PDB file of C-alpha atoms and ligand atoms in Angstrom:
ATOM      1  CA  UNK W 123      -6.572  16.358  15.749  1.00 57.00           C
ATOM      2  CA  UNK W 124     -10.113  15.319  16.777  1.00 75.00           C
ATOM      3  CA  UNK W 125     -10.948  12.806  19.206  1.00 83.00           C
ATOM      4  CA  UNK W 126     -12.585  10.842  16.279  1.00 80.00           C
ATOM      5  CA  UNK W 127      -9.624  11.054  13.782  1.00 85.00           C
ATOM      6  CA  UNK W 128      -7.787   9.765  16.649  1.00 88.00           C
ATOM      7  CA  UNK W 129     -10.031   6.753  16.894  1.00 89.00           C
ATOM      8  CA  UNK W 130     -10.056   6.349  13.516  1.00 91.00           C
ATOM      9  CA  UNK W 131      -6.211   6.139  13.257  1.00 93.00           C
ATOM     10  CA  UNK W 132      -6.078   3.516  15.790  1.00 95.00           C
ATOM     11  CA  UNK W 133      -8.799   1.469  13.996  1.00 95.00           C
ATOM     12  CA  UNK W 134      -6.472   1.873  10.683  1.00 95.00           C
ATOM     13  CA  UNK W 135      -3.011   0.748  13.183  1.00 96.00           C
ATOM     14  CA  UNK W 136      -5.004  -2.238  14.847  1.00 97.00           C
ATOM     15  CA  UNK W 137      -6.201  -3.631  11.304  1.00 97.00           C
ATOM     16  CA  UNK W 138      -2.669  -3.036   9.957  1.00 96.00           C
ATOM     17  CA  UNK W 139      -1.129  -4.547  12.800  1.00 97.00           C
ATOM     18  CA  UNK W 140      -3.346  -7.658  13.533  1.00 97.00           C
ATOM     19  CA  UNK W 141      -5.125  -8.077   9.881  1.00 97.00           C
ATOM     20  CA  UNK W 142      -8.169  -9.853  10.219  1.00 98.00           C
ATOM     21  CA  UNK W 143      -8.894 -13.047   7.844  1.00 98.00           C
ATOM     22  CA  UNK W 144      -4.981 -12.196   6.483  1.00 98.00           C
ATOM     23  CA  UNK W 145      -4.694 -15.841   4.878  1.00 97.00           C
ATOM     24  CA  UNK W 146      -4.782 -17.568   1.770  1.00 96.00           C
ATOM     25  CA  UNK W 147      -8.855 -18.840   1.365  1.00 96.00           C
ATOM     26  CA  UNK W 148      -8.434 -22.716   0.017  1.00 92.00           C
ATOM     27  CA  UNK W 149     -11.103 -23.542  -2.284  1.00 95.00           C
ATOM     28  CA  UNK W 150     -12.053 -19.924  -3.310  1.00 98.00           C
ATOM     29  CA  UNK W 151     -14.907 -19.527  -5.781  1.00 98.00           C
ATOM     30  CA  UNK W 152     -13.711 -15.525  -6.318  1.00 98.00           C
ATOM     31  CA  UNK W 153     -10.008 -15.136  -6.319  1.00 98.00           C
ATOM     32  CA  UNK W 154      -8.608 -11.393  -8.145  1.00 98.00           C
ATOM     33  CA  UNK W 155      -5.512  -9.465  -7.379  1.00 98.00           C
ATOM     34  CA  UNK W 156      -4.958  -5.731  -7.130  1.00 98.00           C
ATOM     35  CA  UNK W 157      -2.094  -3.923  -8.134  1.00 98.00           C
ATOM     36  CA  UNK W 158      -1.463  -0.464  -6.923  1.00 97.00           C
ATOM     37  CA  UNK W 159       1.850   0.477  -8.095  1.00 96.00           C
ATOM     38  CA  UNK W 160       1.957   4.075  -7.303  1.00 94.00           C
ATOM     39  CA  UNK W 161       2.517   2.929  -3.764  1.00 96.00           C
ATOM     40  CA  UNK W 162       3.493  -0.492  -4.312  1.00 97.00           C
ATOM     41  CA  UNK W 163       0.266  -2.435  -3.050  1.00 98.00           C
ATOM     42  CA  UNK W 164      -0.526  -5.635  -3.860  1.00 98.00           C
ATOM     43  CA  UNK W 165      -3.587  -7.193  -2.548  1.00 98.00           C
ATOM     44  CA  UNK W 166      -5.133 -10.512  -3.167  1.00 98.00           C
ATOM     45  CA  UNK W 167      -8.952 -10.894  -2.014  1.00 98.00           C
ATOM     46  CA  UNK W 168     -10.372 -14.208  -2.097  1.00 98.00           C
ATOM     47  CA  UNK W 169     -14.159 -15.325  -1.265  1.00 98.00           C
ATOM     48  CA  UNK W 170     -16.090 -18.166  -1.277  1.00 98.00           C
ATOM     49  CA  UNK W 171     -19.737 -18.014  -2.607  1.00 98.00           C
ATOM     50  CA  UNK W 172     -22.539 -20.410  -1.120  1.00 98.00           C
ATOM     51  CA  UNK W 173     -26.016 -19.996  -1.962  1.00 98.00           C
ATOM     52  CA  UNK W 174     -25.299 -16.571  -3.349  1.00 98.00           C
ATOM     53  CA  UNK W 175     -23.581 -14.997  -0.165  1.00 98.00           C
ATOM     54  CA  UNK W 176     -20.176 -14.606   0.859  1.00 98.00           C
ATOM     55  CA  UNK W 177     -19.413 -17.688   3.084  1.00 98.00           C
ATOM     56  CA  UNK W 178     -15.885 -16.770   3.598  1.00 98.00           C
ATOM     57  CA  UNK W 179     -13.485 -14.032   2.623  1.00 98.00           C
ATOM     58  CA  UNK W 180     -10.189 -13.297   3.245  1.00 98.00           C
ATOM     59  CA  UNK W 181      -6.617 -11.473   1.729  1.00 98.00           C
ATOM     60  CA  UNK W 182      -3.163 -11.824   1.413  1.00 98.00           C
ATOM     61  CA  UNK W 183      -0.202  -9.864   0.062  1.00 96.00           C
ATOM     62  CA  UNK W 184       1.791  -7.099   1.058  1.00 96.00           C
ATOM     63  CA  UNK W 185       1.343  -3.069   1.055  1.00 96.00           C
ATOM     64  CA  UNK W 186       1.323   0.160   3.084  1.00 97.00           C
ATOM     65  CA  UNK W 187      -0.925   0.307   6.459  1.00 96.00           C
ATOM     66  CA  UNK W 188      -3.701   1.518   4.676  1.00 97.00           C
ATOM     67  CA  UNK W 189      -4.660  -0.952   1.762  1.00 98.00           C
ATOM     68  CA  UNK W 190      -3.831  -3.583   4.427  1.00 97.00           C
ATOM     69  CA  UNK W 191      -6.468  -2.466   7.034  1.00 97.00           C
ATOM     70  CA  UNK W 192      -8.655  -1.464   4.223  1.00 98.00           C
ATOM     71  CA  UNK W 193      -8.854  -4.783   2.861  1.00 98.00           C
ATOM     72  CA  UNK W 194      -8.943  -6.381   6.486  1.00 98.00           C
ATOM     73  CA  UNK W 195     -11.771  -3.925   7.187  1.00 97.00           C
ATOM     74  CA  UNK W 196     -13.675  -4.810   3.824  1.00 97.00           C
ATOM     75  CA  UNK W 197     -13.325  -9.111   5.233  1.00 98.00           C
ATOM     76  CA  UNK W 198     -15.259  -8.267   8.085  1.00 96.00           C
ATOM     77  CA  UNK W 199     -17.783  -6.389   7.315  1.00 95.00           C
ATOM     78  CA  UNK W 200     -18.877  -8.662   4.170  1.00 97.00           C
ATOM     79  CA  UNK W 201     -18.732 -12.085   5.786  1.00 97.00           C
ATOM     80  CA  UNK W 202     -21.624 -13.264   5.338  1.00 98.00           C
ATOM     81  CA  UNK W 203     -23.053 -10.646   3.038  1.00 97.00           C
ATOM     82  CA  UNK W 204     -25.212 -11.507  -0.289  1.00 98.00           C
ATOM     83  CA  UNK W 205     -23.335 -10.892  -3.584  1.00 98.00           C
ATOM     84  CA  UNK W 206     -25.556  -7.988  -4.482  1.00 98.00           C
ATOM     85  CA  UNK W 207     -25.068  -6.284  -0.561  1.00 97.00           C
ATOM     86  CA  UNK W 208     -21.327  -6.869  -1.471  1.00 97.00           C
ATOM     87  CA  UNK W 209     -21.274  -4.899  -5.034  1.00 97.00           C
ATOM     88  CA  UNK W 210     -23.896  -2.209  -3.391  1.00 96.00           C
ATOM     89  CA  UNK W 211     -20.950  -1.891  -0.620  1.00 95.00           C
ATOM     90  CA  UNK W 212     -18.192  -1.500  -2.696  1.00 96.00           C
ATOM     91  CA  UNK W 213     -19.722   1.149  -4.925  1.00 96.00           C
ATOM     92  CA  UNK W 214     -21.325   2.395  -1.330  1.00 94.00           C
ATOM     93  CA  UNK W 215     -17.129   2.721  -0.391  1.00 95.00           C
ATOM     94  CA  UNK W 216     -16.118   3.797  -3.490  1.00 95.00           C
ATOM     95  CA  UNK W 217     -18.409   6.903  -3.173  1.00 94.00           C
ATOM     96  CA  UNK W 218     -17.610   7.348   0.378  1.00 92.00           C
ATOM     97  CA  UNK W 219     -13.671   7.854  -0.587  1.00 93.00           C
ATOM     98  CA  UNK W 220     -14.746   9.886  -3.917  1.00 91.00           C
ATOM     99  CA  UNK W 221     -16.912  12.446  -2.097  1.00 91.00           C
ATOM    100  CA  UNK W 222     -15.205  14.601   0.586  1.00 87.00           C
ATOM    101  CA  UNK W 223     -18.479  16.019   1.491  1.00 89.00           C
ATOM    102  CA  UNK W 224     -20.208  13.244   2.339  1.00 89.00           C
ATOM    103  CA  UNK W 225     -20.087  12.477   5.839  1.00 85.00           C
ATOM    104  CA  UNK W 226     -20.395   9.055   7.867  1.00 83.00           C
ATOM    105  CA  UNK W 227     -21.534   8.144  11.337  1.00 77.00           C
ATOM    106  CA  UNK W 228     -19.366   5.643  13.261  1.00 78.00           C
ATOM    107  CA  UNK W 229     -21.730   4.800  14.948  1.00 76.00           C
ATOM    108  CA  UNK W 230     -24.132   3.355  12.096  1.00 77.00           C
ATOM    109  CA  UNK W 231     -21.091   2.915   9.620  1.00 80.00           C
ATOM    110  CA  UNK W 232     -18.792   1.238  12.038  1.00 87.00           C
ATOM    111  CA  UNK W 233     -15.517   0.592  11.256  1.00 92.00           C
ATOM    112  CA  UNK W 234     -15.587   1.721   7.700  1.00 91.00           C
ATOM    113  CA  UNK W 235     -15.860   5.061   9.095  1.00 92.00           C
ATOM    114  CA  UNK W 236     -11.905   4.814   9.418  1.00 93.00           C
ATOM    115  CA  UNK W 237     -11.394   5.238   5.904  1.00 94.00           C
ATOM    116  CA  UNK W 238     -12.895   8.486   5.761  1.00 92.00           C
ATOM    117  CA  UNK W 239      -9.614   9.597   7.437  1.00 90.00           C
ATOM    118  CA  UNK W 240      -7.998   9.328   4.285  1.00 92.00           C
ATOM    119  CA  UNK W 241      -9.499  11.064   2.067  1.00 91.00           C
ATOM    120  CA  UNK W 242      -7.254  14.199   2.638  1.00 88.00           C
ATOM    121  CA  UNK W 243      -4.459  12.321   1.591  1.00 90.00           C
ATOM    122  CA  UNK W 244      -5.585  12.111  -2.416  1.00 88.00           C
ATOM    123  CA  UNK W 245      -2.804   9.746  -2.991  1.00 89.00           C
ATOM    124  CA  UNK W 246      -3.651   6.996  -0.151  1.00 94.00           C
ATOM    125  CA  UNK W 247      -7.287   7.127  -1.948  1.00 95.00           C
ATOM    126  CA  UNK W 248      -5.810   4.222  -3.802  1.00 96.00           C
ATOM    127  CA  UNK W 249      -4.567   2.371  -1.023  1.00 97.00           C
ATOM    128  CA  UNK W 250      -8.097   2.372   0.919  1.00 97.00           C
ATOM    129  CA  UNK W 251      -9.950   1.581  -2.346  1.00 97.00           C
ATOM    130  CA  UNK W 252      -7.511  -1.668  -3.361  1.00 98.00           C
ATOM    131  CA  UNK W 253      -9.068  -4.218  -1.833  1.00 98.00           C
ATOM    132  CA  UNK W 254     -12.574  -3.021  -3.025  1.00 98.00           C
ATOM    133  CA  UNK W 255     -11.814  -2.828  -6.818  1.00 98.00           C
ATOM    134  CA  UNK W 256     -10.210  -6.229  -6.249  1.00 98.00           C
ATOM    135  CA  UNK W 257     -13.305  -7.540  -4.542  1.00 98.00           C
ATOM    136  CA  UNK W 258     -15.588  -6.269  -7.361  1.00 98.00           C
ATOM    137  CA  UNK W 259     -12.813  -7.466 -10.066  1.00 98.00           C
ATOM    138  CA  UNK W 260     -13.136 -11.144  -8.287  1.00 98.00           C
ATOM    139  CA  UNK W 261     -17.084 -11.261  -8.135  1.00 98.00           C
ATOM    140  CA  UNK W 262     -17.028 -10.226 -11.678  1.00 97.00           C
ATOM    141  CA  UNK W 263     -15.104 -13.346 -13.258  1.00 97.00           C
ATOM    142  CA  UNK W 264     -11.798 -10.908 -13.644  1.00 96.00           C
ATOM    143  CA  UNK W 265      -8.616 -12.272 -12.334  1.00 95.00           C
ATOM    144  CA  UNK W 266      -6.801  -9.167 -11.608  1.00 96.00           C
ATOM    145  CA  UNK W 267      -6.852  -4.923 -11.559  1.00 95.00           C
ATOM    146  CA  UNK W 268      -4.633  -1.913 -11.583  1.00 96.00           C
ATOM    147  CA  UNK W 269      -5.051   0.937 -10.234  1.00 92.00           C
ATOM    148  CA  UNK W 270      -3.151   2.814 -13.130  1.00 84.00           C
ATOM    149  CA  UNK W 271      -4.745   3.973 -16.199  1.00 60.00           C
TER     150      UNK W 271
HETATM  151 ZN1   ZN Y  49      -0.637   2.029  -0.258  1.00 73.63          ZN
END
């Protein structure tokens, strides 16, 4: 294993193990849930819109490692973020996950970068993505998505 697939496994362990913004949001303006049930995920994102960025965000639920330090990663790195930096990052992630080839830089990427460890696991694809549909799903008026079908 390389030294930076063993930094990105400890960046997936730490989120998993002390979530960031793992709480129920009161007040949301976004709210959707995702549904993973090939591996049993379920993720609620919340997020609170003001002035057209992303005041506050945060999860709960319950799922496997990844989804949970996936969504934990996706709450800090779009505090704060406009609604249109948010939907250009989740397609941005989206991609990432889709495309083996394309490569990141942990240095410019940060934490995100983690993710890419995934991707030769096809069926923990799924699990990293999760949080992201359900982001998108919540900024677009929908209350909930599956990963199936
Ligand atoms: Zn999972």
């Amino acid at each position: 294993m390389s030294d930076m697939e063993d930094l990105y496994q400890e960046i997936i362990l730490d989120h998993n193990k002390r979530p960031r913004n793992f709480r129920l949001l009161e007040h949301p303006t976004h709210h959707a849930e995702g549904n993973n049930p090939m591996c049993g995920d379920e993720i609620e994102v919340y997020a609170r819109v003001e002035d057209g960025r992303l005041a506050e965000l945060s999860f709960q639920g319950q799922g496997c490692a990844i989804s949970r330090a996936s969504a934990s990663l996706l709450t800090e790195q779009l505090t704060g973020k406009t609604v249109e930096e948010a939907h250009a990052a989740v397609a941005d992630v989206l991609d990432l996950m889709r495309d083996a080839d394309r490569t990141v830089d942990f240095m410019n990427d940060g934490e995100i970068a983690a993710l890419t460890g995934v991707r030769k696991f096809p069926a923990r694809i799924k699990c990293a993505t999760l949080a992201w549909h359900a982001l998108e799903a919540a900024l677009n008026g929908e209350e909930a998505i599956s990963t199936e079908g």
